[in-house]
Short mmCIF file of C-alpha atoms and ligand atoms in Angstrom, two decimals:
data_model
loop_
_atom_site.label_atom_id
_atom_site.label_comp_id
_atom_site.label_asym_id
_atom_site.label_seq_id
_atom_site.Cartn_x
_atom_site.Cartn_y
_atom_site.Cartn_z
CA MET G 1 -105.17 -148.41 11.81
CA HIS G 2 -103.20 -148.82 8.28
CA ASP G 3 -100.17 -148.48 7.50
CA THR G 4 -100.25 -146.77 3.60
CA LEU G 5 -102.78 -145.19 1.80
CA ALA G 6 -103.46 -148.29 -0.48
CA ASP G 7 -104.69 -149.86 3.19
CA ILE G 8 -107.38 -147.68 3.25
CA SER G 9 -111.10 -148.73 3.71
CA ARG G 10 -110.32 -152.02 3.42
CA GLU G 11 -111.72 -153.00 7.02
CA ALA G 12 -114.94 -150.84 7.12
CA HIS G 13 -116.14 -150.12 10.62
CA VAL G 14 -118.24 -147.11 12.07
CA SER G 15 -116.95 -144.36 13.97
CA PRO G 16 -119.26 -143.06 16.72
CA SER G 17 -120.77 -138.68 16.47
CA ARG G 18 -119.09 -136.69 18.37
CA LEU G 19 -119.93 -133.70 17.24
CA PRO G 20 -123.71 -133.47 19.26
CA GLU G 21 -121.49 -134.09 22.77
CA SER G 22 -120.72 -130.76 22.65
CA TRP G 23 -122.01 -127.26 22.60
CA ILE G 24 -120.15 -126.30 19.62
CA SER G 25 -122.37 -128.73 17.91
CA LYS G 26 -125.04 -125.38 17.98
CA LEU G 27 -123.08 -123.14 16.95
CA ASP G 28 -122.77 -121.78 13.10
CA LEU G 29 -118.87 -122.73 13.01
CA LYS G 30 -119.14 -121.86 8.89
CA LEU G 31 -119.77 -118.86 10.12
CA ILE G 32 -117.06 -118.06 12.88
CA ALA G 33 -114.62 -119.18 10.26
CA ASP G 34 -115.61 -117.45 7.04
CA ARG G 35 -115.85 -114.23 9.12
CA VAL G 36 -113.09 -113.98 11.56
CA GLY G 37 -110.42 -116.79 9.98
CA THR G 38 -108.12 -119.61 11.29
CA PRO G 39 -106.67 -121.10 14.37
CA VAL G 40 -109.40 -119.45 16.44
CA PHE G 41 -109.91 -120.24 19.65
CA ILE G 42 -114.48 -120.44 20.52
CA TYR G 43 -115.29 -120.09 23.76
CA SER G 44 -119.59 -120.88 24.95
CA GLU G 45 -120.49 -118.78 27.92
CA GLY G 46 -122.89 -121.03 28.27
CA GLN G 47 -120.55 -123.52 28.99
CA ILE G 48 -118.63 -121.59 32.20
CA VAL G 49 -122.53 -121.12 33.56
CA LYS G 50 -123.56 -124.76 34.18
CA ASN G 51 -120.07 -125.65 35.08
CA VAL G 52 -120.36 -123.38 37.20
CA LYS G 53 -123.98 -124.21 38.35
CA ARG G 54 -123.00 -127.47 38.95
CA ILE G 55 -119.99 -127.07 41.66
CA LYS G 56 -122.86 -124.68 42.81
CA ASP G 57 -125.46 -127.41 43.56
CA ALA G 58 -123.08 -129.45 44.66
CA ALA G 59 -122.13 -127.52 47.61
CA SER G 60 -126.53 -126.15 48.02
CA ALA G 61 -126.74 -130.77 48.23
CA ALA G 62 -123.91 -131.13 51.09
CA GLY G 63 -125.71 -128.21 52.78
CA ILE G 64 -122.66 -126.25 52.85
CA ASP G 65 -123.92 -123.34 49.24
CA LYS G 66 -123.50 -120.60 52.24
CA ARG G 67 -120.24 -121.69 53.27
CA VAL G 68 -118.53 -122.18 49.64
CA GLU G 69 -116.91 -119.10 47.38
CA LEU G 70 -115.49 -119.58 44.29
CA PHE G 71 -111.40 -118.16 42.96
CA VAL G 72 -111.29 -119.09 39.62
CA PRO G 73 -107.08 -118.29 38.90
CA PHE G 74 -107.20 -115.61 36.03
CA PHE G 75 -103.37 -117.38 34.39
CA PRO G 76 -105.37 -119.86 33.18
CA ASN G 77 -107.51 -117.97 31.15
CA SER G 78 -106.89 -114.01 31.25
CA ASN G 79 -109.49 -112.79 28.86
CA PRO G 80 -111.55 -110.93 30.76
CA HIS G 81 -114.22 -110.97 28.19
CA ILE G 82 -114.32 -114.89 28.32
CA LEU G 83 -114.85 -114.38 32.52
CA THR G 84 -117.65 -111.65 32.50
CA ALA G 85 -120.10 -113.91 33.58
CA PHE G 86 -118.83 -114.62 36.06
CA GLN G 87 -119.26 -112.04 38.09
CA LYS G 88 -123.42 -112.34 37.67
CA LEU G 89 -122.68 -115.56 39.39
CA ASP G 90 -120.86 -114.51 42.30
CA VAL G 91 -117.77 -115.92 41.23
CA GLY G 92 -114.40 -113.83 42.61
CA LEU G 93 -110.98 -113.97 39.99
CA LEU G 94 -107.47 -115.04 42.22
CA LEU G 95 -105.12 -112.57 40.89
CA GLN G 96 -101.15 -112.50 40.67
CA LEU G 97 -100.02 -109.53 38.92
CA ARG G 98 -100.72 -106.30 39.53
CA SER G 99 -101.46 -105.72 35.84
CA GLU G 100 -104.03 -108.12 36.28
CA TYR G 101 -106.26 -106.15 38.93
CA LYS G 102 -105.43 -103.75 36.25
CA ILE G 103 -107.41 -104.96 33.33
CA LEU G 104 -110.22 -106.24 34.93
CA SER G 105 -110.68 -103.43 36.71
CA ARG G 106 -110.96 -101.49 33.93
CA HIS G 107 -113.82 -104.70 32.70
CA GLY G 108 -116.04 -104.04 36.30
CA PHE G 109 -114.84 -107.21 38.25
CA ASP G 110 -114.27 -106.22 41.72
CA LYS G 111 -114.70 -109.67 43.75
CA PHE G 112 -110.65 -110.67 44.62
CA ILE G 113 -107.90 -113.29 46.36
CA ILE G 114 -104.49 -112.85 45.59
CA SER G 115 -102.12 -114.90 45.81
CA PRO G 116 -98.43 -113.87 43.98
CA GLY G 117 -96.08 -116.29 45.06
CA HIS G 118 -92.80 -115.01 46.56
CA VAL G 119 -93.09 -111.22 46.04
CA SER G 120 -90.64 -108.17 47.12
CA ASP G 121 -92.64 -106.14 50.03
CA ASP G 122 -93.00 -102.83 47.65
CA GLU G 123 -95.12 -105.74 46.24
CA ILE G 124 -97.14 -106.46 49.45
CA SER G 125 -97.29 -103.17 50.64
CA PHE G 126 -99.08 -102.13 47.28
CA TRP G 127 -102.09 -105.21 48.15
CA ALA G 128 -101.98 -104.84 52.15
CA ASP G 129 -104.16 -101.64 51.26
CA LYS G 130 -106.83 -103.30 49.07
CA PRO G 131 -109.55 -104.64 50.83
CA TYR G 132 -109.36 -108.44 48.69
CA PRO G 133 -107.53 -112.05 50.73
CA LEU G 134 -103.59 -111.91 50.14
CA PHE G 135 -102.19 -114.90 50.82
CA LEU G 136 -98.69 -114.12 51.82
CA SER G 137 -95.90 -117.21 51.00
CA SER G 138 -93.25 -117.24 53.32
CA ILE G 139 -92.90 -115.67 57.56
CA ASP G 140 -90.38 -112.37 56.28
CA GLU G 141 -93.24 -111.23 53.77
CA VAL G 142 -96.03 -111.51 56.90
CA SER G 143 -94.12 -109.86 59.06
CA HIS G 144 -94.56 -107.45 56.57
CA PHE G 145 -97.17 -107.24 55.62
CA ILE G 146 -97.86 -106.50 59.83
CA SER G 147 -96.47 -103.84 59.61
CA ALA G 148 -97.34 -102.15 56.25
CA ASN G 149 -100.80 -102.47 57.32
CA PRO G 150 -101.46 -103.43 60.74
CA LYS G 151 -105.00 -104.01 60.39
CA ALA G 152 -105.60 -105.92 57.21
CA PRO G 153 -106.48 -109.79 58.22
CA ILE G 154 -103.80 -112.03 57.61
CA SER G 155 -104.11 -114.99 55.34
CA VAL G 156 -101.27 -117.29 54.44
CA ARG G 157 -100.70 -119.80 51.34
CA LEU G 158 -98.91 -123.73 52.86
CA ASP G 159 -97.14 -125.71 50.69
CA SER G 160 -98.73 -128.65 50.90
CA LEU G 161 -95.74 -130.64 48.40
CA GLY G 162 -92.60 -129.12 50.22
CA SER G 163 -92.06 -128.86 46.33
CA GLY G 164 -90.18 -125.38 46.04
CA LYS G 165 -93.67 -123.64 44.88
CA PRO G 166 -94.00 -121.24 46.84
CA GLY G 167 -95.72 -121.37 49.68
CA ILE G 168 -94.58 -121.95 53.94
CA LYS G 169 -93.71 -124.67 54.47
CA TYR G 170 -94.94 -127.35 57.30
CA ASN G 171 -91.61 -127.06 60.02
CA GLN G 172 -92.07 -123.56 59.32
CA LEU G 173 -96.18 -123.71 60.23
CA SER G 174 -95.22 -123.73 64.57
CA LYS G 175 -92.49 -120.49 63.92
CA LEU G 176 -95.58 -118.43 62.18
CA VAL G 177 -97.74 -118.97 64.65
CA ASP G 178 -95.42 -117.93 66.88
CA LEU G 179 -94.69 -114.21 64.94
CA LEU G 180 -98.12 -114.05 65.20
CA LYS G 181 -98.57 -114.42 68.83
CA SER G 182 -95.94 -111.99 69.34
CA LYS G 183 -98.01 -109.00 67.33
CA LYS G 184 -101.20 -110.00 68.79
CA ARG G 185 -102.96 -111.81 65.77
CA THR G 186 -105.03 -114.02 64.59
CA LEU G 187 -104.22 -115.68 61.09
CA ASP G 188 -107.72 -114.78 59.05
CA CYS G 189 -107.27 -117.39 56.44
CA PHE G 190 -104.54 -120.43 54.70
CA GLU G 191 -104.78 -121.40 51.30
CA LEU G 192 -103.37 -125.68 50.88
CA TYR G 193 -102.10 -125.90 47.52
CA CYS G 194 -102.00 -129.78 46.59
CA GLY G 195 -100.90 -130.22 43.18
CA SER G 196 -102.92 -129.86 39.72
CA GLY G 197 -105.61 -132.75 37.89
CA ASN G 198 -105.68 -134.86 41.29
CA SER G 199 -108.72 -137.90 41.54
CA CYS G 200 -111.43 -136.81 43.97
CA ASP G 201 -110.36 -139.53 46.10
CA ASP G 202 -106.65 -138.24 46.26
CA MET G 203 -108.43 -134.26 47.15
CA ILE G 204 -110.46 -137.08 49.64
CA GLY G 205 -107.52 -137.92 51.42
CA ILE G 206 -106.18 -134.48 51.96
CA LEU G 207 -109.03 -132.87 53.11
CA GLU G 208 -108.31 -134.70 57.05
CA GLN G 209 -104.26 -133.17 56.56
CA VAL G 210 -106.06 -129.62 55.67
CA PHE G 211 -108.22 -129.57 58.87
CA MET G 212 -105.91 -130.67 60.92
CA ILE G 213 -103.81 -127.41 60.49
CA PHE G 214 -107.22 -125.64 61.75
CA LYS G 215 -107.50 -127.04 64.93
CA THR G 216 -103.54 -127.71 65.22
CA TYR G 217 -102.32 -124.31 64.39
CA PHE G 218 -104.94 -122.14 63.77
CA PRO G 219 -108.06 -122.45 65.00
CA GLU G 220 -109.70 -118.63 64.98
CA ALA G 221 -109.43 -118.32 61.06
CA ASN G 222 -112.44 -117.55 59.90
CA ALA G 223 -111.76 -119.22 56.12
CA ILE G 224 -109.36 -122.11 54.57
CA ASN G 225 -109.03 -121.53 51.63
CA PHE G 226 -108.40 -125.63 49.12
CA ALA G 227 -106.50 -124.19 46.32
CA GLY G 228 -107.43 -125.78 43.23
CA GLY G 229 -106.10 -129.56 41.82
CA TYR G 230 -109.53 -130.15 41.09
CA GLY G 231 -109.04 -133.24 37.93
CA PHE G 232 -110.48 -133.15 34.71
CA VAL G 233 -110.45 -136.72 32.11
CA TYR G 234 -109.58 -135.27 28.91
CA GLU G 235 -109.63 -138.10 27.43
CA GLU G 236 -113.50 -138.26 27.67
CA TRP G 237 -116.12 -137.44 25.81
CA LYS G 238 -119.20 -136.99 27.79
CA GLU G 239 -119.50 -134.42 30.25
CA SER G 240 -120.58 -135.67 32.67
CA GLU G 241 -117.31 -138.64 33.17
CA LYS G 242 -115.06 -134.96 32.70
CA HIS G 243 -116.13 -133.37 35.27
CA PHE G 244 -114.81 -133.84 38.99
CA GLU G 245 -117.21 -135.45 41.42
CA TRP G 246 -118.12 -132.24 43.90
CA SER G 247 -120.69 -133.34 45.15
CA LYS G 248 -118.58 -137.10 46.24
CA TYR G 249 -116.52 -134.05 48.00
CA PHE G 250 -118.55 -131.46 49.45
CA ASN G 251 -120.47 -134.64 51.00
CA LYS G 252 -117.26 -135.50 52.87
CA LEU G 253 -116.09 -132.23 53.43
CA ARG G 254 -119.14 -131.62 55.75
CA GLU G 255 -118.95 -134.75 57.40
CA VAL G 256 -114.79 -133.69 58.44
CA ALA G 257 -115.44 -129.89 59.03
CA ASP G 258 -118.40 -131.37 61.18
CA ARG G 259 -115.82 -134.04 62.69
CA TYR G 260 -113.08 -131.65 63.68
CA GLU G 261 -115.66 -129.40 64.72
CA VAL G 262 -114.93 -126.47 62.45
CA PRO G 263 -117.65 -123.62 63.20
CA GLN G 264 -120.14 -122.76 61.15
CA HIS G 265 -118.97 -119.01 59.89
CA VAL G 266 -116.05 -120.55 58.70
CA LYS G 267 -116.22 -120.13 54.66
CA PHE G 268 -114.56 -122.72 52.85
CA LEU G 269 -112.18 -120.73 49.49
CA PHE G 270 -111.88 -123.14 46.15
CA GLU G 271 -109.87 -122.21 43.47
CA PRO G 272 -110.91 -124.49 40.04
CA ALA G 273 -109.88 -123.62 36.89
CA ARG G 274 -109.91 -126.40 34.77
CA ASP G 275 -113.16 -127.54 35.85
CA ILE G 276 -114.15 -124.33 35.55
CA LEU G 277 -112.65 -123.42 31.80
CA GLY G 278 -111.32 -126.37 30.46
CA ASP G 279 -115.03 -128.15 28.20
CA ALA G 280 -116.21 -124.32 27.67
CA GLY G 281 -113.05 -123.43 24.54
CA VAL G 282 -112.44 -125.72 21.36
CA LEU G 283 -109.89 -124.12 19.27
CA LEU G 284 -110.17 -124.32 15.26
CA LEU G 285 -107.62 -125.33 12.90
CA SER G 286 -107.34 -126.01 9.20
CA VAL G 287 -106.40 -128.81 7.78
CA MET G 288 -103.65 -127.63 4.57
CA ARG G 289 -103.01 -130.36 2.39
CA LYS G 290 -104.01 -133.93 2.44
CA PRO G 291 -102.10 -136.16 4.81
CA ILE G 292 -98.54 -136.79 3.99
CA GLU G 293 -97.64 -139.72 3.74
CA ASN G 294 -94.35 -141.20 5.42
CA PRO G 295 -92.80 -144.75 5.78
CA GLY G 296 -95.68 -145.54 8.53
CA ALA G 297 -97.43 -142.74 10.08
CA TYR G 298 -99.22 -140.24 8.63
CA GLN G 299 -98.96 -136.64 9.45
CA ILE G 300 -102.04 -133.81 8.99
CA LEU G 301 -100.90 -130.88 8.00
CA THR G 302 -102.79 -127.55 9.76
CA ASN G 303 -102.51 -124.21 10.72
CA GLY G 304 -102.36 -124.88 14.27
CA SER G 305 -98.66 -124.61 16.45
CA ARG G 306 -97.93 -126.45 19.50
CA VAL G 307 -97.27 -122.40 20.39
CA LEU G 308 -100.79 -121.58 19.77
CA MET G 309 -100.84 -123.48 23.18
CA PRO G 310 -97.16 -125.59 24.45
CA SER G 311 -98.29 -126.66 27.63
CA ALA G 312 -100.86 -129.58 25.81
CA GLN G 313 -97.22 -130.95 24.58
CA TYR G 314 -94.83 -130.94 27.03
CA LYS G 315 -97.57 -132.09 29.78
CA GLU G 316 -98.99 -134.23 27.24
CA ARG G 317 -102.20 -133.49 28.00
CA HIS G 318 -104.69 -135.87 25.75
CA HIS G 319 -106.99 -133.42 23.95
CA ASN G 320 -109.38 -135.22 22.09
CA VAL G 321 -110.04 -134.06 18.71
CA ILE G 322 -113.10 -133.77 15.70
CA PHE G 323 -112.11 -133.20 11.86
CA LEU G 324 -115.06 -131.35 9.96
CA ASP G 325 -115.18 -131.14 6.16
CA SER G 326 -115.30 -127.65 4.34
CA SER G 327 -119.23 -127.19 5.50
CA MET G 328 -118.56 -128.49 8.48
CA ALA G 329 -120.11 -131.65 9.73
CA GLU G 330 -118.45 -134.21 11.54
CA LEU G 331 -115.78 -136.03 9.17
CA LYS G 332 -115.64 -139.64 10.87
CA PRO G 333 -112.45 -142.02 10.15
CA ASN G 334 -115.12 -144.39 9.04
CA GLY G 335 -113.14 -147.53 6.94
CA ASN G 336 -110.79 -145.06 6.07
CA ALA G 337 -109.01 -144.68 9.72
CA ILE G 338 -105.30 -143.20 10.04
CA ASN G 339 -103.02 -142.92 12.68
CA ALA G 340 -101.72 -139.05 12.65
CA ALA G 341 -99.23 -136.79 14.10
CA LEU G 342 -101.22 -133.44 14.27
CA ARG G 343 -98.14 -130.66 13.25
CA GLY G 344 -98.12 -127.16 12.87
CA ARG G 345 -96.68 -124.87 10.71
CA GLY G 346 -93.72 -124.52 12.06
CA ILE G 347 -90.70 -125.96 11.10
CA LEU G 348 -89.32 -126.94 14.05
CA ARG G 349 -89.65 -131.66 14.08
CA HIS G 350 -91.02 -130.93 17.52
CA ASP G 351 -94.53 -128.57 15.98
CA TYR G 352 -97.70 -130.51 16.84
CA VAL G 353 -100.85 -129.18 17.68
CA LEU G 354 -100.65 -132.08 20.43
CA HIS G 355 -98.98 -134.97 21.51
CA ASP G 356 -100.56 -138.11 20.64
CA ARG G 357 -101.06 -139.79 17.73
CA TYR G 358 -105.18 -140.29 15.93
CA GLU G 359 -107.26 -142.05 14.65
CA ALA G 360 -107.86 -139.42 11.59
CA PRO G 361 -110.14 -139.96 8.70
CA GLY G 362 -107.50 -140.21 5.70
CA ASN G 363 -109.39 -138.26 2.88
CA VAL G 364 -109.40 -135.03 5.09
CA GLY G 365 -107.88 -132.57 3.38
CA PRO G 366 -107.97 -128.57 2.69
CA ASP G 367 -110.54 -126.63 3.19
CA ASP G 368 -111.47 -129.35 5.91
CA TYR G 369 -111.19 -128.76 10.13
CA MET G 370 -110.23 -130.25 12.70
CA VAL G 371 -111.51 -129.19 16.98
CA ILE G 372 -109.39 -129.24 19.70
CA LEU G 373 -111.15 -129.79 22.35
CA ASP G 374 -111.58 -128.52 26.45
CA VAL G 375 -108.68 -125.82 25.34
CA GLY G 376 -110.64 -123.36 27.68
CA ALA G 377 -107.58 -123.48 30.57
CA TYR G 378 -103.99 -123.13 30.31
CA CYS G 379 -104.45 -122.75 25.93
CA ALA G 380 -104.60 -119.74 24.56
CA THR G 381 -103.14 -117.53 27.63
CA GLN G 382 -99.77 -119.83 26.68
CA LYS G 383 -99.65 -118.43 23.65
CA MET G 384 -95.71 -118.66 23.07
CA GLU G 385 -93.36 -116.12 20.22
CA PHE G 386 -91.19 -118.77 19.96
CA LEU G 387 -91.47 -119.39 16.52
CA ASN G 388 -92.92 -116.65 14.86
CA ILE G 389 -96.61 -117.52 14.45
CA PRO G 390 -98.99 -114.64 15.89
CA PRO G 391 -101.74 -115.74 17.80
CA ALA G 392 -105.06 -116.90 17.37
CA ALA G 393 -108.06 -114.81 17.42
CA GLU G 394 -110.75 -115.24 20.33
CA VAL G 395 -114.68 -115.46 19.95
CA ILE G 396 -117.41 -115.96 22.73
CA VAL G 397 -120.75 -117.32 22.09
CA ASP G 398 -122.91 -115.96 24.65
CA GLU G 399 -125.41 -117.84 26.32
CA ALA G 400 -127.94 -116.96 24.34
CA GLY G 401 -126.45 -118.18 21.17
CA THR G 402 -124.86 -114.96 20.14
CA PRO G 403 -121.15 -115.17 18.58
CA TYR G 404 -118.87 -112.28 19.89
CA LEU G 405 -114.84 -111.26 18.55
CA ILE G 406 -113.24 -110.66 21.92
CA THR G 407 -109.44 -110.80 19.84
CA SER G 408 -108.48 -110.40 16.81
CA HIS G 409 -105.63 -111.88 14.83
CA GLY G 410 -102.51 -111.37 15.57
CA GLU G 411 -100.51 -109.42 11.82
CA GLU G 412 -98.76 -111.23 9.69
CA LEU G 413 -96.17 -109.03 11.68
CA ASP G 414 -97.48 -109.46 14.76
CA LYS G 415 -93.60 -111.07 16.86
CA TRP G 416 -92.07 -107.54 15.74
CA ARG G 417 -94.55 -105.21 16.44
CA TYR G 418 -92.46 -104.02 19.72
CA LEU G 419 -89.57 -103.52 17.17
CA LEU G 420 -88.52 -100.26 16.08
CA PRO G 421 -87.97 -98.72 13.28
CA GLU G 422 -84.52 -97.46 13.76
CA ARG G 423 -82.25 -97.90 16.32
CA LYS G 424 -82.05 -95.56 18.86
CA GLN G 425 -79.90 -94.64 21.17
CA LEU G 426 -79.28 -94.52 24.90
CA GLU G 427 -78.01 -90.85 26.31
CA SER G 428 -77.18 -90.70 29.06
C1 PLP R 1 -102.53 -121.74 43.20
C2 PLP R 1 -103.50 -122.35 42.24
N1 PLP R 1 -104.65 -122.68 42.54
C3 PLP R 1 -105.54 -122.55 41.46
C4 PLP R 1 -105.19 -123.63 40.97
C5 PLP R 1 -105.75 -123.91 39.34
O1 PLP R 1 -105.61 -125.19 39.61
P1 PLP R 1 -106.51 -126.18 38.89
O2 PLP R 1 -106.33 -126.35 37.30
O3 PLP R 1 -106.42 -127.31 38.58
O4 PLP R 1 -108.09 -126.13 39.33
C6 PLP R 1 -103.87 -124.17 40.56
C7 PLP R 1 -102.73 -124.28 39.22
O5 PLP R 1 -101.67 -124.09 39.46
C8 PLP R 1 -102.65 -123.34 41.05
O6 PLP R 1 -101.38 -123.17 41.10
#
């Protein structure tokens, strides 16, 4: 790395080409940038289909495909246009809010599980009438559900971490069993959430716990929900190394389930988000200036902002980036590498688009672009209004490679869209 621009190109090294490894190499990025502008999130339907098939193929190979059901949470990417492929793949969605149900029903989705966290009796009654499993998070909520709809199957969410996340705690399981007995009911399904970003070995380690709970407390359950948390390695470039090892995991799951003599009719539910959605999205930004040189550090100014995808910075997630020239050819840091922070357009000290510093070509400048990879989950959905920066547009590229605009750019005055032209007196 170079400390000053004058050092650039002293040592020539050849950086590997990254573009060909990504589905974006097959897109007409110039068309998207010219027609839509930047910043723009771009999603690949083909990649979503591929990621679902990888999991389904692994389930088939382990001989449990008839028992495996996928329900992708809606909150990590809440654009219905991006998820339409799930309808033909028989993949359901996990919802937490009534508004999510409303918007998705309008878009033709009808396969759901509901995992709302702690909610009011009124909200439980709303879901109790619907034909979707509702994962209840406390014993009191289970009681209300039973009174709201005495015939509806009962599902609960358990908090294995004791972390304050909504969920019935391990030391409350006997009390739950007693409640079910007193009502002459059995549990249909329990969900065990074990945190996010777990390795395959971590997830395998949890299996014994899950089946022990099944055997000890709920041997009559018809389904077990293994929730989410399947690790995705953002730092890797190769698809084969980014994704969770589903084959290894499903083989082990089957082995442990057989050892615990779990009946064949018991279904296994999974709620993966980032493994399916993560590498199906990229964020295309424009570079606005030549690198800004400060003592000992460079900054590359983009038209992005941390508010476009806040968790990338506060969770310190390392997303890979690729620089492109004005014709969308890869701009590699060959012999002119600088180590740069990626600045957003807001004034705040912390308005960096990503947490890390990145190796960048020293000759990058206005008219060039930067692509942030693996932003399909926990990114656009989290857009904040803080800093008054409007949201980015969104484009989906269908399986045939045709791009469609699915979210317009926020207007310049987006932040004030609900502001009344005049103040309005409230009258009694
Ligand atoms: C209940 C539940 N299910 C599924 C997920 C998705 O997890 P991941 O993106 O790690 O697959 C989450 C993430 O927070 C969650 O809270």
